[in-house]
XYZ file of C-alpha atoms in Angstrom:
741
model
C 0.999 -6.728 -0.762
C 4.405 -5.716 -1.963
C 6.925 -8.474 -2.420
C 9.477 -7.236 -4.865
C 12.884 -4.208 -5.096
C 12.610 -0.522 -3.875
C 12.144 2.974 -5.128
C 13.066 5.966 -2.955
C 12.600 9.983 -1.271
C 14.621 13.056 -0.708
C 16.251 13.607 2.621
C 19.524 14.709 1.114
C 20.503 18.086 -0.311
C 18.153 20.897 -1.312
C 15.641 20.368 -4.084
C 16.202 22.255 -7.322
C 13.138 24.390 -7.850
C 11.497 24.754 -11.238
C 13.143 27.614 -13.090
C 16.455 27.101 -11.307
C 19.408 28.148 -13.521
C 20.736 24.581 -13.496
C 17.610 23.301 -15.205
C 18.383 22.960 -18.930
C 16.286 24.734 -21.494
C 14.161 24.291 -23.485
C 11.890 21.843 -21.642
C 8.463 21.581 -23.238
C 5.482 20.341 -21.269
C 1.841 19.693 -22.013
C -0.968 18.590 -19.773
C -4.230 17.063 -20.905
C -7.065 16.814 -18.437
C -10.059 14.805 -19.613
C -13.332 15.342 -17.780
C -13.884 13.061 -14.776
C -14.481 9.476 -15.818
C -14.386 6.039 -14.233
C -10.837 4.804 -13.967
C -9.579 1.312 -13.481
C -9.107 0.478 -9.795
C -5.428 -0.085 -9.049
C -5.083 -1.370 -5.484
C -1.721 -1.429 -3.727
C 0.407 -3.878 -5.618
C 3.707 -5.629 -5.638
C 5.603 -3.550 -8.112
C 8.604 -4.487 -10.136
C 10.216 -2.442 -7.404
C 9.170 -2.168 -3.804
C 8.213 1.454 -3.432
C 9.705 3.609 -0.715
C 10.148 7.373 -0.503
C 13.058 8.766 -2.487
C 16.132 9.125 -0.327
C 19.501 9.983 -1.745
C 21.615 6.854 -1.768
C 25.356 6.932 -0.918
C 27.649 6.221 -3.815
C 27.850 2.540 -4.618
C 24.835 1.724 -2.453
C 22.079 -0.374 -3.950
C 18.551 0.405 -2.775
C 17.805 -1.870 0.161
C 15.333 -4.685 -0.433
C 12.530 -3.822 1.950
C 8.922 -4.813 2.312
C 7.167 -1.725 3.663
C 3.810 -1.862 5.327
C 0.921 -1.217 3.002
C -0.127 2.208 4.255
C -3.309 2.226 2.227
C -3.449 -1.196 0.629
C -6.536 -2.260 2.499
C -8.319 1.051 2.124
C -10.904 1.541 -0.565
C -8.811 4.090 -2.453
C -10.170 3.523 -5.893
C -10.982 6.163 -8.468
C -14.690 6.866 -8.650
C -16.757 8.668 -11.234
C -15.727 12.043 -9.822
C -12.071 11.158 -9.310
C -9.817 13.779 -10.934
C -7.430 12.077 -13.373
C -4.932 13.735 -15.699
C -2.107 12.860 -18.045
C 0.975 15.091 -18.010
C 3.626 14.999 -20.753
C 7.154 16.260 -20.138
C 9.456 16.625 -23.161
C 13.111 17.036 -22.144
C 15.489 18.278 -24.829
C 19.284 17.835 -24.670
C 18.971 15.199 -21.948
C 22.525 13.906 -22.392
C 23.830 17.416 -21.665
C 21.999 17.784 -18.351
C 24.702 18.179 -15.710
C 22.587 18.304 -12.560
C 21.917 15.366 -10.260
C 18.156 16.056 -9.940
C 15.728 17.509 -12.418
C 12.128 18.607 -11.763
C 9.368 19.115 -14.293
C 7.091 22.116 -14.226
C 4.203 21.975 -11.776
C 0.857 20.571 -12.942
C -2.447 20.389 -11.075
C -4.621 17.311 -10.522
C -7.520 17.243 -8.067
C -6.724 20.773 -6.936
C -3.229 19.673 -5.845
C 0.128 20.688 -7.283
C 2.406 17.916 -8.569
C 5.664 17.573 -10.478
C 7.873 14.767 -11.751
C 11.384 14.345 -10.339
C 14.111 12.428 -12.181
C 17.752 11.644 -11.522
C 19.084 11.690 -15.130
C 22.203 9.706 -14.132
C 20.464 7.620 -11.484
C 20.180 8.010 -7.725
C 23.621 6.382 -7.283
C 22.417 3.343 -9.215
C 22.858 2.469 -12.888
C 19.179 3.174 -13.554
C 17.041 6.185 -14.323
C 15.372 7.134 -11.010
C 11.930 8.729 -11.280
C 9.331 9.921 -8.761
C 6.052 11.813 -8.443
C 6.508 14.775 -6.081
C 4.103 17.060 -4.192
C 5.306 20.376 -5.612
C 4.270 22.614 -2.707
C 4.997 20.227 0.200
C 7.244 22.787 1.922
C 4.398 25.296 2.428
C 1.474 22.944 3.161
C -0.114 23.024 6.662
C 1.030 20.614 9.381
C -0.376 17.082 9.101
C -1.349 17.294 5.404
C -1.911 14.080 3.441
C -3.205 13.222 -0.002
C -3.669 9.939 -1.792
C -3.004 9.243 -5.468
C -2.762 6.379 -7.911
C -0.310 7.147 -10.654
C 1.859 5.760 -13.413
C 5.175 7.019 -14.760
C 6.315 6.250 -18.313
C 9.309 6.758 -20.549
C 7.833 6.845 -24.053
C 9.440 4.786 -26.799
C 9.356 7.226 -29.697
C 10.038 4.541 -32.352
C 7.714 1.714 -31.217
C 5.096 2.877 -28.725
C 4.404 -0.699 -27.614
C 7.868 -0.755 -25.990
C 7.069 2.266 -23.814
C 8.121 1.484 -20.229
C 5.311 2.190 -17.780
C 5.156 1.510 -14.054
C 2.215 2.225 -11.821
C 1.631 2.383 -8.073
C -0.289 4.293 -5.428
C 0.765 6.175 -2.316
C -0.418 8.203 0.656
C 1.685 11.362 0.361
C 2.626 13.258 3.532
C 5.281 15.675 4.816
C 7.525 12.703 5.661
C 6.974 11.014 2.281
C 6.261 13.870 -0.119
C 7.466 11.972 -3.193
C 7.170 8.361 -4.279
C 8.425 6.386 -7.221
C 11.098 4.096 -8.634
C 14.822 4.246 -7.916
C 15.500 1.645 -10.602
C 12.971 2.671 -13.246
C 14.976 1.540 -16.300
C 18.664 0.861 -17.061
C 20.621 3.968 -18.075
C 22.217 1.884 -20.842
C 18.738 1.422 -22.380
C 17.733 5.071 -21.947
C 20.849 6.577 -23.535
C 21.159 4.081 -26.406
C 19.741 6.040 -29.414
C 18.834 2.840 -31.257
C 16.436 1.779 -28.482
C 13.968 4.597 -29.146
C 13.804 6.236 -25.703
C 16.159 9.092 -26.596
C 15.601 10.453 -30.116
C 17.560 13.530 -31.227
C 18.644 13.772 -27.577
C 14.988 14.271 -26.601
C 13.210 12.192 -23.982
C 9.432 12.103 -23.427
C 8.103 11.303 -19.958
C 4.431 10.858 -19.105
C 2.653 10.827 -15.760
C -0.958 9.735 -15.301
C -2.312 10.786 -11.900
C -5.642 9.990 -10.251
C -6.270 11.715 -6.914
C -8.479 9.550 -4.716
C -10.537 10.055 -1.625
C -9.166 8.052 1.291
C -11.648 6.293 3.510
C -10.396 5.947 7.068
C -9.413 2.297 7.378
C -9.446 2.234 11.165
C -13.021 3.444 11.474
C -14.393 0.910 8.971
C -15.967 -2.214 10.477
C -16.214 -5.005 7.857
C -18.336 -7.257 10.074
C -20.781 -4.475 10.861
C -21.008 -3.276 7.259
C -21.128 -6.651 5.468
C -21.458 -9.479 7.999
C -18.046 -10.856 6.947
C -14.458 -10.362 8.132
C -11.197 -10.283 6.201
C -7.809 -11.964 6.473
C -4.640 -10.201 7.590
C -1.824 -9.904 5.080
C 1.499 -11.317 6.264
C 3.482 -9.351 3.708
C 2.726 -10.883 0.330
C -0.076 -13.330 1.115
C -2.952 -11.502 -0.582
C -3.012 -14.213 -3.297
C -3.567 -16.845 -0.580
C -6.174 -14.712 1.227
C -8.312 -14.417 -1.897
C -8.203 -18.212 -2.428
C -8.980 -18.999 1.230
C -11.967 -16.635 1.236
C -13.258 -18.330 -1.920
C -12.942 -21.813 -0.390
C -14.446 -20.683 2.936
C -17.501 -19.330 1.120
C -18.213 -22.748 -0.394
C -20.215 -23.926 2.659
C -20.141 -27.642 1.757
C -16.343 -27.465 1.669
C -16.265 -25.596 5.000
C -18.549 -28.217 6.597
C -16.264 -31.008 5.362
C -13.213 -29.243 6.826
C -14.998 -28.948 10.192
C -15.754 -32.698 10.133
C -12.123 -33.700 9.597
C -10.967 -35.585 12.721
C -8.573 -33.566 14.884
C -7.842 -33.851 18.608
C -7.265 -31.470 21.491
C -3.623 -32.579 21.519
C -2.989 -31.355 17.952
C -1.282 -28.016 17.480
C -2.604 -25.775 14.667
C 0.917 -24.786 13.612
C 1.707 -28.473 12.955
C -1.602 -29.654 11.486
C -3.074 -28.298 8.252
C -6.597 -29.654 9.045
C -6.661 -28.072 12.520
C -5.150 -24.798 11.255
C -7.803 -24.598 8.517
C -10.579 -25.495 10.983
C -9.346 -22.776 13.313
C -9.130 -20.245 10.472
C -12.644 -21.041 9.190
C -14.099 -20.904 12.714
C -12.606 -17.447 13.264
C -13.849 -16.237 9.856
C -17.317 -17.410 10.872
C -17.434 -16.052 14.433
C -14.796 -13.308 14.849
C -15.725 -9.631 14.798
C -12.443 -8.516 13.230
C -9.907 -9.711 10.648
C -8.174 -13.061 11.130
C -4.483 -13.991 11.041
C -3.244 -16.754 8.707
C 0.069 -17.324 10.536
C -0.957 -20.678 12.047
C -1.977 -21.950 8.612
C 1.234 -20.864 6.874
C 3.244 -22.432 9.715
C 1.332 -25.674 9.160
C 2.483 -25.505 5.502
C 6.051 -25.450 6.836
C 6.529 -21.834 5.752
C 8.734 -19.444 7.674
C 8.568 -15.640 7.506
C 10.669 -15.631 4.326
C 8.148 -17.877 2.568
C 5.285 -15.608 3.620
C 6.952 -12.681 1.855
C 7.449 -14.693 -1.335
C 4.921 -14.573 -4.129
C 3.610 -18.115 -4.616
C 1.546 -19.473 -7.480
C -2.180 -19.485 -6.674
C -3.000 -22.521 -8.787
C -0.146 -24.479 -7.231
C -1.263 -23.502 -3.714
C -4.836 -24.548 -4.523
C -3.703 -27.961 -5.778
C -1.292 -28.594 -2.887
C -3.943 -27.619 -0.327
C -6.533 -29.853 -2.031
C -4.120 -32.802 -2.133
C -3.185 -32.388 1.550
C -6.828 -32.221 2.631
C -7.801 -35.091 0.355
C -5.078 -37.212 1.969
C -6.144 -36.241 5.512
C -9.794 -37.047 4.730
C -9.020 -40.654 3.773
C -10.628 -43.136 6.150
C -12.869 -40.478 7.710
C -16.548 -39.553 7.383
C -15.627 -36.865 4.838
C -13.459 -39.052 2.611
C -13.852 -38.143 -1.053
C -15.269 -34.639 -0.447
C -12.552 -32.892 -2.475
C -13.172 -35.176 -5.469
C -16.959 -34.841 -5.159
C -16.738 -31.052 -5.226
C -13.897 -30.226 -7.600
C -12.998 -33.272 -9.698
C -14.091 -33.578 -13.309
C -12.886 -35.861 -16.127
C -11.984 -35.408 -19.731
C -11.019 -37.806 -22.478
C -7.963 -37.362 -24.674
C -8.504 -39.127 -27.988
C -6.735 -39.807 -31.257
C -8.977 -41.152 -34.030
C -7.694 -42.359 -37.384
C -9.465 -40.975 -40.452
C -8.888 -43.786 -42.991
C -8.852 -46.872 -40.749
C -10.992 -48.015 -37.850
C -8.691 -47.199 -34.957
C -9.184 -44.929 -31.957
C -7.036 -44.413 -28.863
C -8.529 -42.787 -25.734
C -7.222 -41.885 -22.308
C -9.360 -40.682 -19.401
C -7.873 -38.015 -17.100
C -9.176 -36.171 -14.056
C -8.848 -32.455 -13.323
C -9.489 -30.223 -10.330
C -9.266 -27.015 -12.352
C -9.045 -26.090 -16.017
C -6.491 -23.744 -17.537
C -8.126 -21.650 -20.240
C -6.385 -19.531 -22.868
C -6.997 -15.783 -22.682
C -4.859 -14.697 -25.630
C -6.857 -14.876 -28.837
C -10.121 -15.629 -27.018
C -12.828 -13.052 -26.400
C -14.631 -14.973 -23.655
C -14.918 -18.229 -21.704
C -16.878 -19.943 -24.493
C -14.131 -19.139 -27.019
C -11.613 -20.683 -24.594
C -13.682 -23.872 -24.322
C -13.977 -23.949 -28.114
C -10.190 -23.761 -28.303
C -9.838 -26.404 -25.564
C -11.776 -28.987 -27.583
C -10.403 -27.853 -30.954
C -9.514 -30.801 -33.185
C -5.889 -31.056 -34.323
C -5.107 -32.843 -37.615
C -2.193 -35.269 -37.558
C -1.066 -35.561 -41.184
C 1.932 -35.167 -43.450
C 5.127 -35.384 -41.406
C 3.026 -35.437 -38.269
C 1.020 -38.622 -38.972
C -0.020 -40.817 -36.090
C 1.513 -44.288 -35.700
C -1.495 -46.536 -35.092
C -1.022 -50.081 -33.825
C -1.049 -52.614 -36.729
C -1.941 -49.821 -39.135
C 1.323 -47.887 -39.368
C 1.355 -44.153 -40.013
C -2.140 -42.744 -40.453
C -3.898 -39.420 -40.866
C -5.755 -38.804 -37.605
C -7.717 -36.345 -35.503
C -6.532 -35.475 -31.995
C -8.558 -33.688 -29.326
C -10.114 -33.506 -25.882
C -13.758 -33.907 -24.839
C -15.296 -33.781 -21.382
C -16.774 -36.868 -19.735
C -18.168 -34.898 -16.787
C -17.813 -31.534 -15.071
C -17.592 -31.103 -11.272
C -20.241 -29.384 -9.114
C -17.694 -26.612 -8.372
C -15.852 -25.643 -11.547
C -12.556 -23.777 -11.065
C -11.246 -21.999 -14.159
C -7.666 -20.688 -14.183
C -7.283 -17.976 -16.829
C -3.864 -17.964 -18.494
C -3.070 -14.295 -17.903
C 0.673 -14.982 -17.779
C 2.660 -16.546 -20.599
C 6.116 -16.595 -22.116
C 6.813 -14.168 -24.966
C 9.431 -15.765 -27.252
C 10.002 -12.539 -29.171
C 10.856 -10.595 -26.018
C 12.341 -13.595 -24.182
C 10.388 -12.877 -21.021
C 7.173 -13.623 -19.174
C 4.370 -11.164 -19.915
C 0.915 -10.537 -18.507
C -2.002 -10.712 -20.949
C -4.244 -7.744 -20.144
C -6.514 -8.359 -23.166
C -10.263 -7.986 -22.713
C -11.755 -11.340 -21.761
C -15.426 -11.708 -20.868
C -17.048 -14.247 -18.572
C -20.807 -14.743 -18.120
C -22.824 -14.746 -14.920
C -24.326 -18.025 -16.139
C -22.186 -20.514 -18.049
C -23.894 -23.174 -20.179
C -21.480 -25.994 -20.992
C -24.215 -28.006 -22.752
C -24.403 -25.369 -25.510
C -24.537 -26.289 -29.187
C -25.913 -29.748 -28.457
C -23.157 -30.580 -25.971
C -20.211 -29.955 -28.277
C -17.775 -30.060 -25.336
C -18.984 -33.482 -24.182
C -17.648 -36.914 -25.084
C -19.942 -39.719 -26.282
C -19.616 -41.278 -22.801
C -20.940 -38.196 -21.000
C -24.196 -38.485 -19.055
C -26.562 -36.243 -20.997
C -29.081 -36.298 -18.126
C -26.797 -34.009 -16.088
C -27.523 -30.338 -16.824
C -24.203 -28.484 -16.981
C -25.521 -24.998 -16.306
C -23.311 -23.010 -13.939
C -23.661 -19.742 -12.015
C -20.710 -17.543 -11.113
C -19.695 -17.701 -7.451
C -16.374 -15.836 -7.303
C -13.940 -13.813 -9.377
C -10.314 -13.730 -8.242
C -8.512 -10.640 -9.514
C -4.859 -9.790 -10.132
C -3.902 -6.132 -10.263
C -0.417 -5.313 -11.489
C 2.277 -6.628 -13.784
C 4.075 -9.882 -14.423
C 6.651 -9.238 -11.692
C 4.130 -8.851 -8.935
C 0.774 -7.464 -8.021
C -2.086 -7.394 -5.610
C -4.783 -10.060 -5.389
C -8.353 -9.789 -4.142
C -11.667 -11.558 -4.747
C -15.259 -10.697 -5.594
C -17.573 -13.343 -4.091
C -21.314 -14.028 -3.894
C -21.362 -16.188 -0.723
C -25.044 -17.162 -1.098
C -25.320 -16.666 -4.898
C -27.651 -13.718 -4.274
C -27.428 -10.539 -6.344
C -25.141 -8.937 -3.739
C -21.400 -9.174 -4.428
C -18.695 -8.580 -1.836
C -15.073 -7.612 -2.346
C -12.611 -9.435 -0.070
C -9.392 -7.405 -0.075
C -7.201 -8.712 2.763
C -8.530 -7.201 6.039
C -11.288 -5.250 4.354
C -14.656 -6.505 3.064
C -16.993 -4.195 1.146
C -20.297 -4.489 -0.708
C -19.924 -4.174 -4.488
C -22.281 -4.109 -7.458
C -22.299 -6.713 -10.238
C -20.737 -4.334 -12.780
C -17.673 -3.900 -10.575
C -17.320 -7.639 -10.023
C -17.827 -8.661 -13.652
C -17.401 -6.102 -16.441
C -14.666 -4.117 -14.726
C -12.585 -7.297 -14.360
C -12.685 -8.193 -18.063
C -9.420 -6.287 -18.685
C -8.601 -4.649 -22.002
C -8.407 -0.909 -22.605
C -10.657 1.930 -21.572
C -10.998 5.207 -23.421
C -11.661 8.425 -21.564
C -13.996 11.002 -23.133
C -12.209 13.746 -25.036
C -11.918 17.201 -23.525
C -12.928 18.928 -26.760
C -14.901 16.440 -28.875
C -15.047 18.897 -31.793
C -11.277 18.812 -32.209
C -9.414 15.905 -33.750
C -7.697 14.955 -30.483
C -6.084 11.563 -29.980
C -8.326 9.634 -27.565
C -6.794 8.949 -24.167
C -6.709 5.169 -23.681
C -5.280 3.286 -20.758
C -4.787 -0.424 -20.210
C -6.633 -2.049 -17.345
C -4.028 -3.790 -15.228
C -6.666 -5.250 -12.884
C -8.415 -8.280 -14.354
C -9.785 -11.715 -13.508
C -7.328 -14.601 -13.357
C -9.510 -17.281 -11.730
C -13.267 -17.952 -11.872
C -15.313 -20.271 -9.681
C -18.695 -21.511 -10.968
C -21.249 -23.651 -9.098
C -23.584 -25.991 -10.987
C -27.207 -24.890 -10.698
C -28.457 -28.411 -9.955
C -25.992 -28.747 -7.034
C -26.184 -25.265 -5.534
C -28.708 -26.123 -2.789
C -26.420 -28.913 -1.590
C -23.255 -26.790 -1.830
C -24.656 -23.520 -0.407
C -25.776 -25.329 2.734
C -26.149 -24.217 6.339
C -23.034 -24.530 8.538
C -23.458 -23.998 12.275
C -21.832 -24.885 15.595
C -23.065 -28.473 15.581
C -20.733 -29.082 12.636
C -17.737 -28.070 14.747
C -16.085 -30.611 17.063
C -16.546 -29.849 20.767
C -12.810 -29.815 21.518
C -12.322 -27.297 18.712
C -15.130 -25.058 20.002
C -13.733 -25.156 23.556
C -10.181 -24.487 22.392
C -11.143 -21.627 20.114
C -13.501 -20.107 22.666
C -10.629 -20.111 25.191
C -8.378 -18.524 22.570
C -11.028 -15.879 21.934
C -11.450 -15.155 25.659
C -7.675 -14.938 26.091
C -7.470 -12.556 23.144
C -10.241 -10.419 24.650
C -8.411 -10.411 28.002
C -5.163 -9.301 26.344
C -7.048 -6.689 24.351
C -8.627 -5.352 27.543
C -5.268 -5.347 29.317
C -3.734 -3.462 26.418
C -6.546 -0.925 26.448
C -6.109 -0.438 30.214
C -2.303 -0.632 30.171
C -1.940 3.100 30.758
C -3.769 2.676 34.084
C -1.336 0.053 35.414
C 2.360 -0.423 35.980
C 4.481 -3.508 36.574
C 6.583 -3.699 39.738
C 9.273 -6.386 39.864
C 10.430 -7.294 43.360
C 13.765 -9.105 43.838
C 14.835 -10.686 47.163
C 17.870 -12.503 48.529
C 16.375 -15.827 47.392
C 16.329 -14.553 43.806
C 20.027 -13.652 44.027
C 20.840 -17.117 45.395
C 18.839 -18.755 42.599
C 20.491 -16.589 39.976
C 24.178 -16.886 40.890
C 25.734 -20.332 40.735
C 23.472 -22.437 38.560
C 24.266 -20.519 35.406
C 27.095 -18.177 34.596
C 25.361 -14.813 34.929
C 27.227 -11.599 35.461
C 24.416 -9.593 37.057
C 23.057 -10.000 40.588
C 19.601 -10.994 39.459
C 17.520 -11.773 36.365
C 14.551 -9.401 36.628
C 12.540 -11.552 34.211
C 12.438 -14.334 36.851
C 11.502 -12.380 39.992
C 7.960 -11.931 41.407
C 5.989 -9.454 39.291
C 3.001 -7.344 40.387
C 0.558 -5.586 38.030
C -0.588 -2.609 40.093
C -2.941 0.295 39.412
C -0.958 3.520 39.196
C -3.396 5.250 41.581
C -2.711 2.737 44.388
C -0.778 4.255 47.357
C 2.624 2.606 47.775
C 1.727 1.732 51.384
C -1.185 -0.333 50.023
C 1.201 -2.028 47.581
C 3.310 -3.121 50.587
C 0.213 -4.860 51.959
C -0.138 -6.687 48.612
C 3.471 -7.862 48.976
C 2.773 -8.982 52.538
C -0.149 -11.121 51.313
C 1.770 -12.573 48.372
C 5.204 -13.151 49.971
C 4.243 -13.534 53.645
C 6.426 -10.650 54.889
C 4.625 -8.171 57.187
C 4.888 -4.559 56.057
C 6.913 -3.458 59.105
C 9.710 -5.847 58.087
C 9.896 -4.643 54.458
C 12.530 -2.231 53.185
C 12.501 -1.445 49.464
C 15.562 -0.297 47.547
C 15.762 1.323 44.135
C 18.100 -0.310 41.630
C 20.726 1.700 39.769
C 21.651 0.711 36.224
C 25.435 0.841 35.776
C 27.471 1.605 32.666
C 28.116 -2.112 32.054
C 24.305 -2.605 31.952
C 24.166 -4.464 35.276
C 21.926 -3.462 38.178
C 22.826 -2.887 41.844
C 20.581 -1.858 44.785
C 21.349 1.856 45.147
C 19.365 3.343 48.038
C 16.281 2.601 50.120
C 13.064 4.497 49.514
C 12.554 7.539 51.711
C 9.416 7.957 53.857
C 8.375 10.780 51.490
C 8.647 8.420 48.493
C 6.670 5.705 50.267
C 3.886 8.253 50.790
C 3.436 8.591 46.999
C 1.157 6.570 44.736
C 2.717 3.756 42.708
C 2.464 5.840 39.516
C 4.074 8.903 41.122
C 6.897 6.800 42.530
C 7.539 5.179 39.154
C 7.700 8.573 37.428
C 9.960 10.031 40.117
C 12.324 7.085 40.327
C 12.390 5.906 36.726
C 14.354 8.375 34.631
C 14.332 5.989 31.646
C 10.504 5.920 31.668
C 10.482 2.145 31.377
C 7.166 0.327 31.520
C 8.099 -1.293 34.849
C 9.546 -0.352 38.232
C 12.359 -2.549 39.617
C 12.750 -2.808 43.409
C 14.924 -4.834 45.800
C 13.198 -6.020 48.986
C 15.579 -6.200 51.972
C 14.409 -8.629 54.668
C 16.314 -9.558 57.861
C 15.688 -13.180 58.921
C 16.375 -14.679 62.355
C 17.708 -18.155 63.087
C 14.149 -19.425 62.915
C 13.931 -17.852 59.421
C 11.230 -15.459 60.587
C 11.482 -11.764 59.636
C 13.185 -9.441 62.115
C 13.035 -5.686 62.562
C 15.442 -4.108 60.123
C 18.448 -2.179 61.490
C 18.339 1.582 61.031
C 20.014 2.790 57.868
C 22.208 5.893 58.063
C 23.817 7.813 55.228
C 27.167 6.193 56.104
C 25.843 2.617 55.801
C 26.140 0.723 52.528
C 24.677 -2.587 51.375
C 27.294 -5.142 50.291
C 26.892 -8.417 48.427
C 29.640 -11.047 48.468
C 30.207 -13.695 45.807
C 32.408 -16.698 46.581
C 34.052 -18.695 43.806
C 34.706 -22.379 44.619
C 37.559 -23.499 42.269
C 37.024 -27.227 42.989
C 33.339 -27.180 42.069
C 33.903 -24.363 39.572
C 30.865 -22.605 41.010
C 30.047 -19.057 42.001
C 27.577 -18.344 44.828
C 26.346 -15.558 47.074
C 27.602 -15.505 50.662
C 25.190 -14.452 53.390
């Protein structure tokens, strides 16, 4: 789900081949290829730039803000244990003296494929360094070639490595898109400023890390057949919402409560959040293929622009909970949201030297836990309840006691049956004056015991008879950087040992290691190529990591993981959705059989009379309003005339059909009647012969002669000298135009 600015691909002038005389020298390159090792999955993500192939931009043109389709976002294109991965280093000397628009690195090989890095040292007509990964031998590859790679491109900061600029993405390379990257990789002013560390002694160091992945054919994969579950379609940048909705849907008690919310057959899903959510959950439960979320986002009041915006997951979760909580008031499911998700904690300030204590009880639907400085969830809870000393200049003003030394903290009164933990992966960096993503390693257990250490997280008022032992239900993952990314979820719908990955339209079975350990974040070190040598280990940061955890209390899991069947769904909803499903199946069947049929639109005098006069309309007829026939292409035209006779009550011997001619001003006029030879053809043959534009439909005018009794008469013979005229009369008093017969 890409929601942020573009990179680009070369359709302009000729490429400069490696070794071309314009390429400056010397250019030193090294390539290190560690043995195959597991690499961090990097699904398609919203980059700091929206990625498009590199096209040469006209002078002064900014790259257009586009949101391309995700060609492989929903495909399981992740590096596996035998995925070839390599790091390539390109050292460019005398960069400021390069006088060519484009510059290619030497070719390097990953996964048996030839690659090279392409840069525009002065920018691709933008004030940024433009940089791409290119298929080096694309010009000589066989027709229809494709290859898929995840890769990152970096400009190394040679003074402080931590300021190295690195951007990563993935792409399905093909003849049409043989390179992929970032038009606006970094400002030229940063690159060429010697004090910034990217250009030292006029030398620049560029690195590319490439993992070539096997592409599984998305279209042949059936999520329902393989897993029993279906996914949610991505509207553009709604993967964050899809992962949350799948998590909520797979809390059966919550789903049952949503089904029991009162809605009526007169409600419209696009205007009712409860009905839209009921409809969505029903389709997730009974559909055989992925489900659209458009009705739900419309019920939020979102338009298409909103759907392409990256929203905050925690905010969406709270807004959705509040809306549902409000709609449940006064119904049989009132209070469900609170019963499931609401816990309480106590804020306290306690004086040390006098007997005074101030407390305030607050509720929460989710908890925000620190990641930075904490190695796991328990460390975050320790920090959450950490006691702060109020002393010195920060003494507490206690009623009747004045300024006093005091202790300030938070303790939990109770935890909810479903515990939602938001991990603070994003925070503001004051030193760099920007938001950053915390990719530090952060562990979370399969079972979470919040009664540990004699209930140190609990307040004195907490009910110690409640056992606060939780089991992990879902892990919501963010892959990417602070400016955007891709979201997906690992869920155990029944709390069995089997995990499933819900990644937009695609659902796959996953093992526990993938769902837990691989989402801890941190760094991973690849094995060295030559362990005997003192090589620097190759480490890479994991940009995919957990940002939200959902735990279910062991003592409540039988109630929460309950059975939900059709009896929980209101009859009007079942009938409505079954009709929708049947209509969808009908349209699907029609679409599949569309090549067997054609549409014939038949206009008559009555249609001309209806068209001219009521509205100001320049043409003789509006073809969208005339009788329309869906006819099998194999049907003889003479049989079609019998269909017209049945439908319009005009015997075949009184029918004369004319072909329309489209004029230069885009209006239509009857041109000539069909010949006997044409009427002997099938409908499909006639359409092909008469329709030079190969439109999906055939337009005909039906000439009928009516007597005084308005019954059809035999038509006069038509010779080559005869023409068909239509007269329009303008009445200036009524200011009306009409057809004269």
